[in-house]
PDB file of C-alpha atoms in Angstrom:
ATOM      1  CA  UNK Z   2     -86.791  44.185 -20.292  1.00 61.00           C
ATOM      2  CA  UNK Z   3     -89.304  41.035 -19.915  1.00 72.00           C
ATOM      3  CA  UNK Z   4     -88.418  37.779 -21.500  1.00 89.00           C
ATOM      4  CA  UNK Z   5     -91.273  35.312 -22.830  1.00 93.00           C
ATOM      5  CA  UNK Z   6     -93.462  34.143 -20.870  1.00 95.00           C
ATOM      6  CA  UNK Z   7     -96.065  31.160 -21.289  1.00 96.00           C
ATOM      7  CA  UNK Z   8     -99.299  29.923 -19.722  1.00 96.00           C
ATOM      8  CA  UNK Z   9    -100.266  27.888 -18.323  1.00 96.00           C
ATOM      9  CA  UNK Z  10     -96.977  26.356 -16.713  1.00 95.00           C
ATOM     10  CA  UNK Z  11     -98.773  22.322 -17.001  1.00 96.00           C
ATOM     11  CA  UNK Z  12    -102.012  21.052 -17.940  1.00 96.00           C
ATOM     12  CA  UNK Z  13    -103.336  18.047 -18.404  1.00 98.00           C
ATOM     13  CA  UNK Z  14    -106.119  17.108 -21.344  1.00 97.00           C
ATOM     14  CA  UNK Z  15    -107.978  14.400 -21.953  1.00 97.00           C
ATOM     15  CA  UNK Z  16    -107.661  12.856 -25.617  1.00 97.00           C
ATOM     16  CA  UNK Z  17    -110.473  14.675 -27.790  1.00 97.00           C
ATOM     17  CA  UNK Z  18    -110.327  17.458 -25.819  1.00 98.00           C
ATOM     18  CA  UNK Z  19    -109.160  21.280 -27.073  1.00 98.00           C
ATOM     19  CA  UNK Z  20    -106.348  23.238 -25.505  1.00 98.00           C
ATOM     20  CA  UNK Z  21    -105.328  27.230 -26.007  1.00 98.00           C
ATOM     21  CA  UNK Z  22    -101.819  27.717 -24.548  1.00 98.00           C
ATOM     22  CA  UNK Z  23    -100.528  31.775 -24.461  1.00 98.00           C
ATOM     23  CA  UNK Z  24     -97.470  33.630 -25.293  1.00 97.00           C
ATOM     24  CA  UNK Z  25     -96.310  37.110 -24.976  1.00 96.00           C
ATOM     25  CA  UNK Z  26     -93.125  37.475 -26.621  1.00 92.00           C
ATOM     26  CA  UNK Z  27     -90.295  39.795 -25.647  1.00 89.00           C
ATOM     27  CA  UNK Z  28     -90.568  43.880 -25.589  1.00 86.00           C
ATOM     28  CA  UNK Z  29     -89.419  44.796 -29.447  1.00 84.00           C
ATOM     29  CA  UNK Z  30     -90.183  41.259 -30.626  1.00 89.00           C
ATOM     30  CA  UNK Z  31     -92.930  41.187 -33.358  1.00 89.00           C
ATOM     31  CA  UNK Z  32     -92.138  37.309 -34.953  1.00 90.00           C
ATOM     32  CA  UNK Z  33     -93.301  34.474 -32.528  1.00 93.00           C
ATOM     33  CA  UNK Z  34     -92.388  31.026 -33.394  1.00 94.00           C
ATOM     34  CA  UNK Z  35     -94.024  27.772 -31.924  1.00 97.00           C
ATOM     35  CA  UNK Z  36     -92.010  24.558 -31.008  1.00 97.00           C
ATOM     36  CA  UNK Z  37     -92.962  21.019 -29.596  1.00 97.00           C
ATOM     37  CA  UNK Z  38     -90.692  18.941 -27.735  1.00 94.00           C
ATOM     38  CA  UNK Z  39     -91.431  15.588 -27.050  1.00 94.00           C
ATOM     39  CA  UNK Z  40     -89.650  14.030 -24.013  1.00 91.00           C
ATOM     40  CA  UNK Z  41     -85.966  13.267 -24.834  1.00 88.00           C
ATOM     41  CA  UNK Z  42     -86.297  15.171 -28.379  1.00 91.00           C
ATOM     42  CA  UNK Z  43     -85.009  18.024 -29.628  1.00 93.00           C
ATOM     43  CA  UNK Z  44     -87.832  20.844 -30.503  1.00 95.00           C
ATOM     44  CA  UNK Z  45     -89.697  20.686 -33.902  1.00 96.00           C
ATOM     45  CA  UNK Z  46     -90.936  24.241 -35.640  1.00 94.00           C
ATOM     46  CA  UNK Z  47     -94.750  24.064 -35.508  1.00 96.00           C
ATOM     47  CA  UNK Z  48     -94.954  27.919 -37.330  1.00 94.00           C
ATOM     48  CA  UNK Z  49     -94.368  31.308 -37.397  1.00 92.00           C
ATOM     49  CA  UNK Z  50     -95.969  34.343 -36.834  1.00 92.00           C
ATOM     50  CA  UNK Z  51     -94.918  37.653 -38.192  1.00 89.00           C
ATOM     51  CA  UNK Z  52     -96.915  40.866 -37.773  1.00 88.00           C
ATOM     52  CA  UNK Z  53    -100.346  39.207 -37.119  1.00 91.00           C
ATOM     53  CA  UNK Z  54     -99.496  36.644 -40.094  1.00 92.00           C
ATOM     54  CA  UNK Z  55     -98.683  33.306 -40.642  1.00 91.00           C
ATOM     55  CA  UNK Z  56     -94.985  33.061 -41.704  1.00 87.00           C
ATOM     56  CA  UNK Z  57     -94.275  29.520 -42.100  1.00 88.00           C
ATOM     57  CA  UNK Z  58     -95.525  26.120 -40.912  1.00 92.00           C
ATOM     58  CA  UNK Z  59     -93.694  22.894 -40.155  1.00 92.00           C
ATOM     59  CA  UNK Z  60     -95.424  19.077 -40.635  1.00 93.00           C
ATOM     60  CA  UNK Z  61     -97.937  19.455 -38.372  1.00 97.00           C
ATOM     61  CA  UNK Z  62    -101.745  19.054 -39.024  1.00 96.00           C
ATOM     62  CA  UNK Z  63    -104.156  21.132 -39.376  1.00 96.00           C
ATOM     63  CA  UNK Z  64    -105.700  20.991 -35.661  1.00 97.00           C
ATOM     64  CA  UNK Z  65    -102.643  23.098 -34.838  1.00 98.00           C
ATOM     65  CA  UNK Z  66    -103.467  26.385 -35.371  1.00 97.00           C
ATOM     66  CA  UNK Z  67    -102.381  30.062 -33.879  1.00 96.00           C
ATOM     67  CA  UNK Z  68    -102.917  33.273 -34.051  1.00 96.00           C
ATOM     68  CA  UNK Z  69    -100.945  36.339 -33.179  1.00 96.00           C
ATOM     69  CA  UNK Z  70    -102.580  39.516 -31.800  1.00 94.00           C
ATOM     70  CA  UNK Z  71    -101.578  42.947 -32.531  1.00 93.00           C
ATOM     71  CA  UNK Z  72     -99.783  43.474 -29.184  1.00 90.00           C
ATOM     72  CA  UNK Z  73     -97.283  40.184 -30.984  1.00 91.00           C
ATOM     73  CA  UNK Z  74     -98.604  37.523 -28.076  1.00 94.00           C
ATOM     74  CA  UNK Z  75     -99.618  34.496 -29.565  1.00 97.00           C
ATOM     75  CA  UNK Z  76    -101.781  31.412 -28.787  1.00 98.00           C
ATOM     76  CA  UNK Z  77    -101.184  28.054 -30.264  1.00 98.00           C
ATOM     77  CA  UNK Z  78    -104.415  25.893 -30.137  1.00 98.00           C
ATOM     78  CA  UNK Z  79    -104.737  22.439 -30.611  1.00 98.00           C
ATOM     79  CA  UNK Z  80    -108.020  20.864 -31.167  1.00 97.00           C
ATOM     80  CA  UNK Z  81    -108.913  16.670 -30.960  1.00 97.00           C
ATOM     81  CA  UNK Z  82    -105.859  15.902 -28.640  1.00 98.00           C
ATOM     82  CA  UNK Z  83    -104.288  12.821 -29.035  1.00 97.00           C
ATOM     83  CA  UNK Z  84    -102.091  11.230 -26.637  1.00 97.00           C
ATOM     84  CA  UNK Z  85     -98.820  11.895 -28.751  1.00 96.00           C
ATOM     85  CA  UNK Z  86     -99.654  15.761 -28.795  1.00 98.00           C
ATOM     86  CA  UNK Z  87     -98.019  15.690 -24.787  1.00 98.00           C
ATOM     87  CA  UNK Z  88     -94.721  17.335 -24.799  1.00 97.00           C
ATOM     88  CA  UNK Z  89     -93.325  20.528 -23.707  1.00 95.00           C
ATOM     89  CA  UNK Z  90     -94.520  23.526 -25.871  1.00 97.00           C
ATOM     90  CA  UNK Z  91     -91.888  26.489 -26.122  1.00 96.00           C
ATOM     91  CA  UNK Z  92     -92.412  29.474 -28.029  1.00 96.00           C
ATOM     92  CA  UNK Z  93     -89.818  31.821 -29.399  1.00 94.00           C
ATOM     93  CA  UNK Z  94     -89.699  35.367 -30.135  1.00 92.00           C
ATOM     94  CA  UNK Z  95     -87.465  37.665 -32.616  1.00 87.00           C
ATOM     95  CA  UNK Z  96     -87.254  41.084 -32.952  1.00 83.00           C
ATOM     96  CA  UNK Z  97     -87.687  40.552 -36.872  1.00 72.00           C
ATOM     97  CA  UNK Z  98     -88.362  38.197 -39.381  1.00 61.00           C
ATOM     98  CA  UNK Z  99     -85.222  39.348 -41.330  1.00 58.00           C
ATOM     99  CA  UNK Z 100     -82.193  39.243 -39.316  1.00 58.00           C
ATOM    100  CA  UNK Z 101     -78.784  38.514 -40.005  1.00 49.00           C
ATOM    101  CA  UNK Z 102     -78.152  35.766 -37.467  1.00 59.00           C
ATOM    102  CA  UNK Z 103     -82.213  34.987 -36.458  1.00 60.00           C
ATOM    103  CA  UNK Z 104     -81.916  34.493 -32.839  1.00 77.00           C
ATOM    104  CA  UNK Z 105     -84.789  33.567 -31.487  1.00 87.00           C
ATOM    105  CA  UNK Z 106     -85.720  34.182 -27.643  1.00 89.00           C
ATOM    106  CA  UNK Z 107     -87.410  31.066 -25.830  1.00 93.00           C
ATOM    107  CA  UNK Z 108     -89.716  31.193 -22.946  1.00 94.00           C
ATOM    108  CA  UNK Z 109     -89.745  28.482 -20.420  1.00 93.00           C
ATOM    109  CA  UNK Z 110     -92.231  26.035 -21.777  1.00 95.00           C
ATOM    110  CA  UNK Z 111     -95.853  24.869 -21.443  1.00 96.00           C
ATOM    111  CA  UNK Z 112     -95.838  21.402 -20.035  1.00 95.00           C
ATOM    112  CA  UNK Z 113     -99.018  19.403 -21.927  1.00 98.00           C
ATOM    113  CA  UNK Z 114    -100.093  15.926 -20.970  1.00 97.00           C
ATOM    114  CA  UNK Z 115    -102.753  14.139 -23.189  1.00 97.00           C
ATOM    115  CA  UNK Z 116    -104.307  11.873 -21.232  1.00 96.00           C
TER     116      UNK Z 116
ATOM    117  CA  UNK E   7     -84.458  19.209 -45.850  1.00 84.00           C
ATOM    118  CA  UNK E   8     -82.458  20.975 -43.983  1.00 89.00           C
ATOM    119  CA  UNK E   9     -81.280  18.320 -40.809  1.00 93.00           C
ATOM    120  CA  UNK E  10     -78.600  18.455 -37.603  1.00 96.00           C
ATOM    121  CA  UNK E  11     -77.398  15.363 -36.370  1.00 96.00           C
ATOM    122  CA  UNK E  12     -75.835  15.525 -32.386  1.00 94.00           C
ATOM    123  CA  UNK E  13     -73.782  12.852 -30.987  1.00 83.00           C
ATOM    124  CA  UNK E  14     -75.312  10.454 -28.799  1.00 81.00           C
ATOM    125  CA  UNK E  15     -75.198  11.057 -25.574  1.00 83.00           C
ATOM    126  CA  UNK E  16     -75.577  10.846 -21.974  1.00 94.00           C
ATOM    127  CA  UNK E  17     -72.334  11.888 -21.852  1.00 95.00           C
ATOM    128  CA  UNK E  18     -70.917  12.003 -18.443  1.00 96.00           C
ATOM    129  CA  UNK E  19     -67.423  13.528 -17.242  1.00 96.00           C
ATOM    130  CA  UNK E  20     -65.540  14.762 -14.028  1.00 97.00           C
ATOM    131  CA  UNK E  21     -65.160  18.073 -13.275  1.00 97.00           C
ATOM    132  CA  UNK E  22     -62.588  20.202 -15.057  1.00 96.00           C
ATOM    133  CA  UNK E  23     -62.477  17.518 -17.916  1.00 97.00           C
ATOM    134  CA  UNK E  24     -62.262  18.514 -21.376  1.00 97.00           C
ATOM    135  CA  UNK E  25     -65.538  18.582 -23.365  1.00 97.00           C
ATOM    136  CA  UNK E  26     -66.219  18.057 -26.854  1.00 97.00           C
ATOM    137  CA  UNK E  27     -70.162  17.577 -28.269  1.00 97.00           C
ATOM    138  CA  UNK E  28     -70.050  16.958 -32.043  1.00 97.00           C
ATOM    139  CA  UNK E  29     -72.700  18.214 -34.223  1.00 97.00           C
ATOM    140  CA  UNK E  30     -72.822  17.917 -37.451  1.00 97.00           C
ATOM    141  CA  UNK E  31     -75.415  19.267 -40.210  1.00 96.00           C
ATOM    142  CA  UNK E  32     -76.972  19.639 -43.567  1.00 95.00           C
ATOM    143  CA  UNK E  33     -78.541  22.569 -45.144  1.00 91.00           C
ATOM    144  CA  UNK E  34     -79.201  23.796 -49.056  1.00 84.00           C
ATOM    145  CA  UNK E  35     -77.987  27.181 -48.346  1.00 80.00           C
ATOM    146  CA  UNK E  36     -75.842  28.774 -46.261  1.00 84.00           C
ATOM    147  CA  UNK E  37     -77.376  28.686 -42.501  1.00 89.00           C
ATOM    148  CA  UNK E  38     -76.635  29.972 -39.402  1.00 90.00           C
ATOM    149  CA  UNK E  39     -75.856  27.871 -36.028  1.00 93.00           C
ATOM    150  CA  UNK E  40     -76.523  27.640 -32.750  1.00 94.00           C
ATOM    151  CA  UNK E  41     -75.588  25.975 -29.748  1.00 96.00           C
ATOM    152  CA  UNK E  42     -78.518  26.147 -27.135  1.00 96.00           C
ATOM    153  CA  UNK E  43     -78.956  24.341 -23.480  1.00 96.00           C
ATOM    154  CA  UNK E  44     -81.573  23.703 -21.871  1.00 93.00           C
ATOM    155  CA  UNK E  45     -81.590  23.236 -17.776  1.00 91.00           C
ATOM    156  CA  UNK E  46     -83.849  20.873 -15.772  1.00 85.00           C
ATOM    157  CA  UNK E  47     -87.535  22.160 -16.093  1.00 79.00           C
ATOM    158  CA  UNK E  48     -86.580  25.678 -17.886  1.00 82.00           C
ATOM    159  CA  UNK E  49     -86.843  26.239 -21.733  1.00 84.00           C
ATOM    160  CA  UNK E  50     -84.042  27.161 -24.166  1.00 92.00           C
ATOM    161  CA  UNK E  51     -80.822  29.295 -23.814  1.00 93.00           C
ATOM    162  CA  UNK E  52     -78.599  30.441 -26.740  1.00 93.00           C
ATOM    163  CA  UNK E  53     -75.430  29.082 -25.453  1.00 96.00           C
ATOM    164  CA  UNK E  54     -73.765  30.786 -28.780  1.00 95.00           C
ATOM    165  CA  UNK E  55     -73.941  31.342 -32.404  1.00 93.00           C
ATOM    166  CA  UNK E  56     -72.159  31.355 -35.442  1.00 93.00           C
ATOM    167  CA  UNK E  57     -73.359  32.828 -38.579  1.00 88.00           C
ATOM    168  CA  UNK E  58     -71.163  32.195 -41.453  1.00 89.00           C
ATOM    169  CA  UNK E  59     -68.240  30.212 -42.272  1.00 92.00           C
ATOM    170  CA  UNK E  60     -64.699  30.014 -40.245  1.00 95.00           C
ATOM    171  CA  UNK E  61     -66.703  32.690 -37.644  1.00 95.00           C
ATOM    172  CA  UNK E  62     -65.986  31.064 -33.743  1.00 97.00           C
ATOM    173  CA  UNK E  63     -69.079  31.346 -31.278  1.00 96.00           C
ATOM    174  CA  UNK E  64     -67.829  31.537 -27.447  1.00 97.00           C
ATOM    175  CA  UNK E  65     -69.675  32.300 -24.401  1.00 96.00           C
ATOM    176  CA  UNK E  66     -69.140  31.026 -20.680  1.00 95.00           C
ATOM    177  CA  UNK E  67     -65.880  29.366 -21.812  1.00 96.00           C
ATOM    178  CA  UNK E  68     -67.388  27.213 -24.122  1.00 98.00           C
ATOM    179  CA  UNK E  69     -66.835  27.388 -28.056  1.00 98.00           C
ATOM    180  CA  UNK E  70     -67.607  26.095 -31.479  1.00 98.00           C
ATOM    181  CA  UNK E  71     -66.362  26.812 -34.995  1.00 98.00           C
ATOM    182  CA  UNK E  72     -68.462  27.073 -38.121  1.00 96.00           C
ATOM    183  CA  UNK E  73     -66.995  24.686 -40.268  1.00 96.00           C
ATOM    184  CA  UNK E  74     -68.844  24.754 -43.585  1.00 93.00           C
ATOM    185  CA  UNK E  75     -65.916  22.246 -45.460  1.00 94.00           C
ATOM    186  CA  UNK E  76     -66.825  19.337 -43.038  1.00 95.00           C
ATOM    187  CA  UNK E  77     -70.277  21.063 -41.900  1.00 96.00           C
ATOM    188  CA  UNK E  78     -69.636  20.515 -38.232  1.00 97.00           C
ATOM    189  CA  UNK E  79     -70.429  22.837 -35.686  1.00 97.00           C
ATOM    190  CA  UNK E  80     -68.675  21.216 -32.623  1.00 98.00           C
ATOM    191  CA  UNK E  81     -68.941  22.756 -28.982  1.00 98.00           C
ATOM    192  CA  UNK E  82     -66.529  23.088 -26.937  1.00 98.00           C
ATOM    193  CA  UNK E  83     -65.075  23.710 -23.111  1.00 98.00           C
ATOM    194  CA  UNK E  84     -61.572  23.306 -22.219  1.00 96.00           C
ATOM    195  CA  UNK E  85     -62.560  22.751 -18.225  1.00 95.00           C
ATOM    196  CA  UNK E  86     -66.149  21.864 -17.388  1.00 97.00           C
ATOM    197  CA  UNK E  87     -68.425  22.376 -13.588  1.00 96.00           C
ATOM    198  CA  UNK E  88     -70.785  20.768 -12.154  1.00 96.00           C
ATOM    199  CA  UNK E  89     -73.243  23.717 -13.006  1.00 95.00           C
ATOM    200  CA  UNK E  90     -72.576  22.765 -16.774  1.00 96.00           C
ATOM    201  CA  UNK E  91     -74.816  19.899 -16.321  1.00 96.00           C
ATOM    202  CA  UNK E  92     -77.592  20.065 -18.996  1.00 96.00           C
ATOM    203  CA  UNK E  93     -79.124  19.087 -22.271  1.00 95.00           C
ATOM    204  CA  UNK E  94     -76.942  21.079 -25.094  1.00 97.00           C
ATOM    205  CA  UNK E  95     -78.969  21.422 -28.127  1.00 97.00           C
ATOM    206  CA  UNK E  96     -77.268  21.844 -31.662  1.00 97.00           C
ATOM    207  CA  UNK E  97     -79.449  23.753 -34.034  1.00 95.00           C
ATOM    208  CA  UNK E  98     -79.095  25.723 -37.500  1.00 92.00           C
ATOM    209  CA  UNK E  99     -81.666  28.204 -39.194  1.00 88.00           C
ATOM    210  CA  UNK E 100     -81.517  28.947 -42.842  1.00 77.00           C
ATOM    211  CA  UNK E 101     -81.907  32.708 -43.982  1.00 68.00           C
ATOM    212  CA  UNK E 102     -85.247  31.772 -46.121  1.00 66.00           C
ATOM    213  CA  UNK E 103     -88.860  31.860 -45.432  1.00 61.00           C
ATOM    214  CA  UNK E 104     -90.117  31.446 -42.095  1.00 63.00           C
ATOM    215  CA  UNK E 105     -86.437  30.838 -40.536  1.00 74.00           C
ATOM    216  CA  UNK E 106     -87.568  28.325 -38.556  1.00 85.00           C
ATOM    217  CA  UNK E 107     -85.042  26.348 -35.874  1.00 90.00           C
ATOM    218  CA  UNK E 108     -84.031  23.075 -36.889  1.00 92.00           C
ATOM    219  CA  UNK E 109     -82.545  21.033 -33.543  1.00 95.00           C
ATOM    220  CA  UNK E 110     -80.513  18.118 -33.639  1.00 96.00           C
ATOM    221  CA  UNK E 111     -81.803  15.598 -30.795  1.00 95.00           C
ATOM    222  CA  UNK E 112     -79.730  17.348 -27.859  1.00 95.00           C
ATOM    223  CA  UNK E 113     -77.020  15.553 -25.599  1.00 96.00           C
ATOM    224  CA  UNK E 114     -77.721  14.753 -22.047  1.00 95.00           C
ATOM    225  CA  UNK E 115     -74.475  16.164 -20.062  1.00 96.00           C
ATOM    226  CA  UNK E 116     -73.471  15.057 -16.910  1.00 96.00           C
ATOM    227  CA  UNK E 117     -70.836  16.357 -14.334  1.00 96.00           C
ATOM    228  CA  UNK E 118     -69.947  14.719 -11.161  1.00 96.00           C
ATOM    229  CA  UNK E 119     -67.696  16.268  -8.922  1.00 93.00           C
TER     230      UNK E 119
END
């Protein structure tokens, strides 16, 4: 069974610029969330995809966006960087939106730097 | 909203001390919690869950009870290693809409041998 997995590993932006960072969530997993994590924080929810859908968004602007394809990856893009958007970007898979405990599966992280 | 508040840390101990990370939260319903660590340069782990009241999560010899009367959610480990070294993140989810993670600000662990 293959866990997450995320690309690119790093990148670095420059502020302005526009970043796509990928997902493909576990086998049998059709919700992806997104997190950041800013160094020494804990990870915030950015949003939710369920079945190609958006299932729920945290406080995040608009310039964050995703989409989820019908194989369940995902891509989180993030357009006009600013230098506060660097942080480590996880995303987390679940085998369904409606679960009785809502584990969620994280992959190792994209490392972003905003320079 | 829904919030989970860690102790401070770095906490750092000798090997085979006793370990206790508080965590305490507070939700509008009736969530579910999670311990999760994280190691140098990897993502997130679920360390262990709990997902209603009085149940006890345990995994690798660490534990935490689901305390809904004081809302704590402390972990646990009788006798820690050096390989326990990491940054322990407390976390709840509610059972509503999008189900999102809510993390408490995680507590840097440290064991010296």
């Amino acid at each position: 069974e293959t866990g997450v997995t995320q690309s690119p590993t790093h990148l670095i932006k420059t502020r302005g610029q526009q970043v796509t960072l990928r997902c493909s969530s576990q086998s049998g997993h059709n919700t992806v969330s997104w997190y950041q994590q800013a160094l020494g924080q804990g990870p915030q929810f950015i949003f939710q995809y369920y079945r190609e859908e958006e299932n729920g968004r945290g406080n995040f602007p608009p310039r964050f966006s995703g989409l989820q394809f019908p194989n369940y990856s995902s891509e989180l893009n993030v357009n006009a960087l600013e230098l506060d958007d660097s942080a480590l970007y996880l995303c987390a898979s679940s085998p369904d939106r409606i679960s009785s405990y809502n584990e969620q599966f994280f992959g190792p992280g994209t490392r972003l730097t905003v320079l | 909203g829904d919030s989970v508040t860690q102790m401070e840390g770095p906490v750092t101990l000798s090997e085979e001390a006793f370990l206790t990370i508080n965590c305490t939260y507070t939700a509008t319903g009736y969530p579910s919690l999670f311990w999760y660590v994280q190691y140098p340069g990897e993502g997130l782990q679920l360390l262990l869950k709990a997902t209603k009241a009085d149940d006890k999560g345990s995994n690798k010899g660490f534990e935490a009870t689901y305390r809904k009367e004081t809302t704590s959610f402390h972990l646990e480990k009788g006798s820690v290693q050096v390989s326990d070294s990491a940054v322990y993140f407390c976390a709840l989810s509610d059972r509503q809409g999008a189900q999102k993670l809510v993390f408490g600000q995680g507590t840097r662990l440290t064991i010296n041998p």
